[in-house]
Amino acid sequence: MAEDPHALFDAWLNAARASEPNDAEAMTLATAAADGRPSARMVLLKGHDRRGFVFYTNSQSRKGDELAANPYAALLFHWKSLRRQVRAEGAVTPVSAAEADAYFATRSRDSQLGAWASDQSRPLANRDLFEARFEATEADHEGRDVPRPPHWWGYRLVPERIEFWSDRPHRLHERRLFTLGADGNWAEGLLYP
Ligand SMILES: Cc1cc2nc3c(=O)[nH]c(=O)nc-3n(C[C@H](O)[C@H](O)[C@H](O)COP(=O)(O)O)c2cc1C
C-alpha cells in the first residue's frame, strides 16, 4: 500500500507553517488557455482534504477565463526554508455556493468590499479610479453585511498526480511520485532527480 499523499502533504504543510517566514500556503497556480498557452500566478491554499486543494478568486479573471475554457491546472508549492517542493495536477471544479459563502464570510470586511470593487485582471486607467470604486462600494454597504459577489468563487483542484521533492546534497534529490489509479487508490514510485 502506498503512503497516503494527502496525509504526507498535511505533514509537509505543517512543517512549512512552522518554518516559513510568511505565507506557507502560497502556491503557484498554472492554467492554460484553450489554445494551450500557459499562464501562472500565485494564489493561497484555503482548504485541503482528500477531495483536493481549494483556492478562491474572481471567476472573471484571466485564470477564471482559462479554467472555464480548459478546466485543468497544476499547483506548485516551494518551501524555501525546507528545500522542498510539491507539485499537484488534475481537473479543477468549482466548490459549492455554500462552501464559497462560508469562506467569504470569514474574510475581513475590506477584502469583502475589494472583491466587489475589483474587476480582477481587467485594465485599470489609474489607481484613483479603483480607490473611488472601493469607497463607493463601502458607502453602498454601510450598516449591512457584504454578500459574496456572484463572480467570486472557490475552485478545487482534484489531484491525479502529486509529487514530493526533497533536496539532497550534490543535487541527488529525492522525488516521490503518487499517481491515482482507475481503482481510486494511490500508487507510489520514484523519479530520477
Ligand atoms: C502570495 C500571493 C498570494 C495570492 N493569493 C491570491 C489568491 O488567493 N487569490 C487571487 O485571486 N489572487 C491572489 N494573488 C494575486 C494573483 O497572483 C494574481 O495577481 C491575480 O489573481 C490575477 O491573476 P490572473 O490575472 O492570472 O487571473 C496572490 C498573490 C501573491 C503574491
mmCIF file of C-alpha atoms and ligand atoms in Angstrom:
data_model
loop_
_atom_site.group_PDB
_atom_site.id
_atom_site.type_symbol
_atom_site.label_atom_id
_atom_site.label_comp_id
_atom_site.label_asym_id
_atom_site.label_seq_id
_atom_site.Cartn_x
_atom_site.Cartn_y
_atom_site.Cartn_z
ATOM 1 C CA MET A 1 0.000 0.000 0.000
ATOM 2 C CA ALA A 2 1.314 3.477 -0.896
ATOM 3 C CA GLU A 3 1.557 6.103 1.831
ATOM 4 C CA ASP A 4 -1.422 8.495 1.741
ATOM 5 C CA PRO A 5 -0.182 11.542 -0.217
ATOM 6 C CA HIS A 6 -2.824 13.784 1.362
ATOM 7 C CA ALA A 7 -1.564 12.974 4.861
ATOM 8 C CA LEU A 8 2.007 13.482 3.677
ATOM 9 C CA PHE A 9 1.018 16.864 2.188
ATOM 10 C CA ASP A 10 -0.547 17.931 5.518
ATOM 11 C CA ALA A 11 2.643 16.968 7.355
ATOM 12 C CA TRP A 12 4.791 18.961 4.923
ATOM 13 C CA LEU A 13 2.434 21.983 5.048
ATOM 14 C CA ASN A 14 2.525 21.930 8.858
ATOM 15 C CA ALA A 15 6.328 21.833 8.785
ATOM 16 C CA ALA A 16 6.282 24.781 6.341
ATOM 17 C CA ARG A 17 3.922 26.759 8.602
ATOM 18 C CA ALA A 18 6.469 26.334 11.389
ATOM 19 C CA SER A 19 9.481 27.290 9.277
ATOM 20 C CA GLU A 20 8.472 29.727 6.511
ATOM 21 C CA PRO A 21 8.711 33.470 7.320
ATOM 22 C CA ASN A 22 5.263 34.052 5.716
ATOM 23 C CA ASP A 23 2.540 32.550 3.512
ATOM 24 C CA ALA A 24 3.364 28.850 3.788
ATOM 25 C CA GLU A 25 0.032 28.372 1.948
ATOM 26 C CA ALA A 26 1.207 30.336 -1.129
ATOM 27 C CA MET A 27 1.268 28.238 -4.285
ATOM 28 C CA THR A 28 1.771 28.816 -7.978
ATOM 29 C CA LEU A 29 -1.348 28.050 -10.000
ATOM 30 C CA ALA A 30 -0.679 27.227 -13.643
ATOM 31 C CA THR A 31 -3.570 27.210 -16.098
ATOM 32 C CA ALA A 32 -3.712 27.091 -19.882
ATOM 33 C CA ALA A 33 -5.938 28.848 -22.381
ATOM 34 C CA ALA A 34 -7.984 26.877 -24.897
ATOM 35 C CA ASP A 35 -5.114 27.240 -27.416
ATOM 36 C CA GLY A 36 -2.743 25.556 -24.941
ATOM 37 C CA ARG A 37 -0.737 28.638 -23.971
ATOM 38 C CA PRO A 38 0.113 28.505 -20.253
ATOM 39 C CA SER A 39 -0.030 31.233 -17.598
ATOM 40 C CA ALA A 40 0.917 31.151 -13.919
ATOM 41 C CA ARG A 41 0.360 33.229 -10.791
ATOM 42 C CA MET A 42 0.420 32.814 -7.013
ATOM 43 C CA VAL A 43 -2.726 32.071 -5.014
ATOM 44 C CA LEU A 44 -3.319 30.975 -1.424
ATOM 45 C CA LEU A 45 -4.385 27.486 -0.454
ATOM 46 C CA LYS A 46 -7.574 27.929 1.575
ATOM 47 C CA GLY A 47 -8.560 24.318 2.104
ATOM 48 C CA HIS A 48 -7.099 20.868 1.692
ATOM 49 C CA ASP A 49 -8.550 17.424 2.322
ATOM 50 C CA ARG A 50 -8.936 14.146 0.446
ATOM 51 C CA ARG A 51 -11.134 15.885 -2.136
ATOM 52 C CA GLY A 52 -8.334 18.227 -3.197
ATOM 53 C CA PHE A 53 -6.804 21.705 -2.937
ATOM 54 C CA VAL A 54 -9.074 24.784 -2.719
ATOM 55 C CA PHE A 55 -8.332 28.390 -3.679
ATOM 56 C CA TYR A 56 -10.557 31.435 -4.152
ATOM 57 C CA THR A 57 -10.561 34.055 -6.849
ATOM 58 C CA ASN A 58 -12.598 36.141 -9.266
ATOM 59 C CA SER A 59 -14.106 33.784 -11.840
ATOM 60 C CA GLN A 60 -13.980 36.615 -14.421
ATOM 61 C CA SER A 61 -10.201 36.987 -14.039
ATOM 62 C CA ARG A 62 -7.705 35.678 -16.569
ATOM 63 C CA LYS A 63 -7.309 32.457 -14.570
ATOM 64 C CA GLY A 64 -11.097 32.178 -14.282
ATOM 65 C CA ASP A 65 -11.488 32.536 -18.055
ATOM 66 C CA GLU A 66 -8.777 29.945 -18.668
ATOM 67 C CA LEU A 67 -10.318 27.488 -16.211
ATOM 68 C CA ALA A 68 -13.719 27.926 -17.870
ATOM 69 C CA ALA A 69 -12.172 27.082 -21.266
ATOM 70 C CA ASN A 70 -9.835 24.355 -20.014
ATOM 71 C CA PRO A 71 -10.647 23.025 -16.518
ATOM 72 C CA TYR A 72 -7.254 21.504 -15.709
ATOM 73 C CA ALA A 73 -4.457 23.059 -13.681
ATOM 74 C CA ALA A 74 -1.172 22.449 -11.910
ATOM 75 C CA LEU A 75 -0.212 23.677 -8.443
ATOM 76 C CA LEU A 76 3.276 24.176 -7.110
ATOM 77 C CA PHE A 77 4.427 24.798 -3.559
ATOM 78 C CA HIS A 78 8.035 25.765 -2.921
ATOM 79 C CA TRP A 79 9.067 25.943 0.726
ATOM 80 C CA LYS A 80 12.483 27.526 0.527
ATOM 81 C CA SER A 81 13.384 27.142 4.175
ATOM 82 C CA LEU A 82 12.749 23.385 3.952
ATOM 83 C CA ARG A 83 14.194 22.996 0.436
ATOM 84 C CA ARG A 84 11.074 21.139 -0.620
ATOM 85 C CA GLN A 85 8.557 21.394 -3.421
ATOM 86 C CA VAL A 86 5.197 19.745 -4.019
ATOM 87 C CA ARG A 87 3.547 19.546 -7.432
ATOM 88 C CA ALA A 88 -0.114 18.596 -7.915
ATOM 89 C CA GLU A 89 -2.028 18.219 -11.172
ATOM 90 C CA GLY A 90 -5.611 17.447 -12.058
ATOM 91 C CA ALA A 91 -9.054 18.661 -13.023
ATOM 92 C CA VAL A 92 -10.499 21.786 -11.412
ATOM 93 C CA THR A 93 -14.120 22.069 -10.323
ATOM 94 C CA PRO A 94 -15.938 24.967 -8.642
ATOM 95 C CA VAL A 95 -16.690 24.497 -4.926
ATOM 96 C CA SER A 96 -20.337 24.640 -3.867
ATOM 97 C CA ALA A 97 -22.000 28.038 -3.352
ATOM 98 C CA ALA A 98 -22.383 27.153 0.343
ATOM 99 C CA GLU A 99 -18.644 26.470 0.675
ATOM 100 C CA ALA A 100 -17.752 29.734 -1.105
ATOM 101 C CA ASP A 101 -20.242 31.683 1.063
ATOM 102 C CA ALA A 102 -18.806 30.179 4.251
ATOM 103 C CA TYR A 103 -15.241 31.113 3.339
ATOM 104 C CA PHE A 104 -16.203 34.603 2.075
ATOM 105 C CA ALA A 105 -17.853 35.292 5.436
ATOM 106 C CA THR A 106 -14.511 34.723 7.232
ATOM 107 C CA ARG A 107 -12.698 37.405 5.193
ATOM 108 C CA SER A 108 -12.093 40.907 6.535
ATOM 109 C CA ARG A 109 -14.759 43.462 5.592
ATOM 110 C CA ASP A 110 -12.280 45.412 3.458
ATOM 111 C CA SER A 111 -11.318 42.352 1.449
ATOM 112 C CA GLN A 112 -15.028 41.551 1.010
ATOM 113 C CA LEU A 113 -15.566 45.088 -0.330
ATOM 114 C CA GLY A 114 -12.475 44.720 -2.506
ATOM 115 C CA ALA A 115 -13.955 41.609 -4.113
ATOM 116 C CA TRP A 116 -16.867 43.789 -5.319
ATOM 117 C CA ALA A 117 -14.726 46.794 -6.260
ATOM 118 C CA SER A 118 -12.041 44.977 -8.277
ATOM 119 C CA ASP A 119 -12.568 43.855 -11.897
ATOM 120 C CA GLN A 120 -9.651 41.482 -11.430
ATOM 121 C CA SER A 121 -7.322 41.225 -14.460
ATOM 122 C CA ARG A 122 -9.110 43.996 -16.417
ATOM 123 C CA PRO A 123 -7.164 47.146 -17.429
ATOM 124 C CA LEU A 124 -7.286 49.945 -14.821
ATOM 125 C CA ALA A 125 -6.709 53.516 -16.096
ATOM 126 C CA ASN A 126 -5.356 54.757 -12.766
ATOM 127 C CA ARG A 127 -5.226 53.789 -9.100
ATOM 128 C CA ASP A 128 -7.582 56.630 -8.041
ATOM 129 C CA LEU A 129 -10.368 55.031 -10.068
ATOM 130 C CA PHE A 130 -10.054 51.808 -8.073
ATOM 131 C CA GLU A 131 -9.966 53.687 -4.762
ATOM 132 C CA ALA A 132 -13.092 55.627 -5.750
ATOM 133 C CA ARG A 133 -14.858 52.369 -6.627
ATOM 134 C CA PHE A 134 -13.827 50.903 -3.291
ATOM 135 C CA GLU A 135 -15.233 53.916 -1.416
ATOM 136 C CA ALA A 136 -18.493 53.792 -3.397
ATOM 137 C CA THR A 137 -18.818 50.072 -2.597
ATOM 138 C CA GLU A 138 -18.165 50.836 1.068
ATOM 139 C CA ALA A 139 -20.879 53.529 1.079
ATOM 140 C CA ASP A 140 -23.344 51.177 -0.670
ATOM 141 C CA HIS A 141 -22.887 48.536 2.035
ATOM 142 C CA GLU A 142 -22.879 50.823 5.068
ATOM 143 C CA GLY A 143 -24.595 49.216 8.037
ATOM 144 C CA ARG A 144 -25.099 45.815 6.393
ATOM 145 C CA ASP A 145 -23.178 42.612 5.713
ATOM 146 C CA VAL A 146 -21.227 42.341 2.472
ATOM 147 C CA PRO A 147 -22.579 39.381 0.465
ATOM 148 C CA ARG A 148 -20.320 37.265 -1.722
ATOM 149 C CA PRO A 149 -20.163 38.673 -5.269
ATOM 150 C CA PRO A 150 -21.614 36.149 -7.740
ATOM 151 C CA HIS A 151 -18.343 36.175 -9.735
ATOM 152 C CA TRP A 152 -16.184 35.430 -6.676
ATOM 153 C CA TRP A 153 -15.693 31.683 -6.419
ATOM 154 C CA GLY A 154 -13.671 28.870 -4.973
ATOM 155 C CA TYR A 155 -12.108 26.189 -7.099
ATOM 156 C CA ARG A 156 -10.937 22.719 -6.095
ATOM 157 C CA LEU A 157 -8.071 21.037 -7.903
ATOM 158 C CA VAL A 158 -8.767 17.309 -7.687
ATOM 159 C CA PRO A 159 -5.295 15.773 -7.940
ATOM 160 C CA GLU A 160 -4.479 12.729 -10.008
ATOM 161 C CA ARG A 161 -0.723 13.201 -9.639
ATOM 162 C CA ILE A 162 1.216 14.586 -6.637
ATOM 163 C CA GLU A 163 4.988 14.756 -6.447
ATOM 164 C CA PHE A 164 7.058 15.413 -3.318
ATOM 165 C CA TRP A 165 10.553 16.706 -3.989
ATOM 166 C CA SER A 166 13.227 16.997 -1.284
ATOM 167 C CA ASP A 167 16.636 18.497 -1.600
ATOM 168 C CA ARG A 168 19.582 16.156 -1.155
ATOM 169 C CA PRO A 169 23.293 17.014 -1.247
ATOM 170 C CA HIS A 170 25.012 17.236 -4.658
ATOM 171 C CA ARG A 171 21.629 17.589 -6.422
ATOM 172 C CA LEU A 172 20.872 13.908 -5.799
ATOM 173 C CA HIS A 173 17.362 14.958 -4.857
ATOM 174 C CA GLU A 174 14.532 12.673 -3.865
ATOM 175 C CA ARG A 175 11.328 12.654 -5.948
ATOM 176 C CA ARG A 176 8.338 10.629 -4.765
ATOM 177 C CA LEU A 177 5.514 10.489 -7.274
ATOM 178 C CA PHE A 178 1.962 9.453 -6.335
ATOM 179 C CA THR A 179 -0.480 8.670 -9.151
ATOM 180 C CA LEU A 180 -4.159 7.934 -8.749
ATOM 181 C CA GLY A 181 -5.192 4.634 -10.320
ATOM 182 C CA ALA A 182 -8.500 3.816 -12.006
ATOM 183 C CA ASP A 183 -9.350 1.840 -8.816
ATOM 184 C CA GLY A 184 -9.193 5.058 -6.781
ATOM 185 C CA ASN A 185 -6.021 4.001 -4.967
ATOM 186 C CA TRP A 186 -2.733 5.874 -5.000
ATOM 187 C CA ALA A 187 0.372 4.178 -6.388
ATOM 188 C CA GLU A 188 3.782 5.404 -5.315
ATOM 189 C CA GLY A 189 7.065 5.421 -7.232
ATOM 190 C CA LEU A 190 10.321 7.318 -7.520
ATOM 191 C CA LEU A 191 11.602 9.538 -10.336
ATOM 192 C CA TYR A 192 15.216 10.230 -11.236
ATOM 193 C CA PRO A 193 16.093 13.689 -9.955
HETATM 194 C C1 LIG B 1 1.474 35.319 -2.156
HETATM 195 C C2 LIG B 1 0.331 35.685 -3.066
HETATM 196 C C3 LIG B 1 -0.935 35.166 -2.827
HETATM 197 C C4 LIG B 1 -2.006 35.471 -3.665
HETATM 198 N N1 LIG B 1 -3.221 34.876 -3.420
HETATM 199 C C5 LIG B 1 -4.245 35.107 -4.282
HETATM 200 C C6 LIG B 1 -5.485 34.404 -4.115
HETATM 201 O O1 LIG B 1 -5.656 33.563 -3.199
HETATM 202 N N2 LIG B 1 -6.493 34.661 -4.997
HETATM 203 C C7 LIG B 1 -6.336 35.562 -6.034
HETATM 204 O O2 LIG B 1 -7.289 35.759 -6.794
HETATM 205 N N3 LIG B 1 -5.174 36.214 -6.231
HETATM 206 C C8 LIG B 1 -4.120 36.005 -5.387
HETATM 207 N N4 LIG B 1 -2.917 36.657 -5.580
HETATM 208 C C9 LIG B 1 -2.794 37.555 -6.758
HETATM 209 C C10 LIG B 1 -2.533 36.701 -8.017
HETATM 210 O O3 LIG B 1 -1.171 36.280 -8.043
HETATM 211 C C11 LIG B 1 -2.861 37.444 -9.334
HETATM 212 O O4 LIG B 1 -2.196 38.685 -9.389
HETATM 213 C C12 LIG B 1 -4.369 37.680 -9.522
HETATM 214 O O5 LIG B 1 -5.154 36.617 -9.009
HETATM 215 C C13 LIG B 1 -4.704 37.875 -11.004
HETATM 216 O O6 LIG B 1 -4.287 36.740 -11.746
HETATM 217 P P1 LIG B 1 -4.883 36.437 -13.227
HETATM 218 O O7 LIG B 1 -4.888 37.763 -13.961
HETATM 219 O O8 LIG B 1 -3.918 35.455 -13.836
HETATM 220 O O9 LIG B 1 -6.256 35.862 -13.075
HETATM 221 C C14 LIG B 1 -1.820 36.358 -4.753
HETATM 222 C C15 LIG B 1 -0.542 36.908 -4.981
HETATM 223 C C16 LIG B 1 0.517 36.567 -4.157
HETATM 224 C C17 LIG B 1 1.886 37.151 -4.465
#
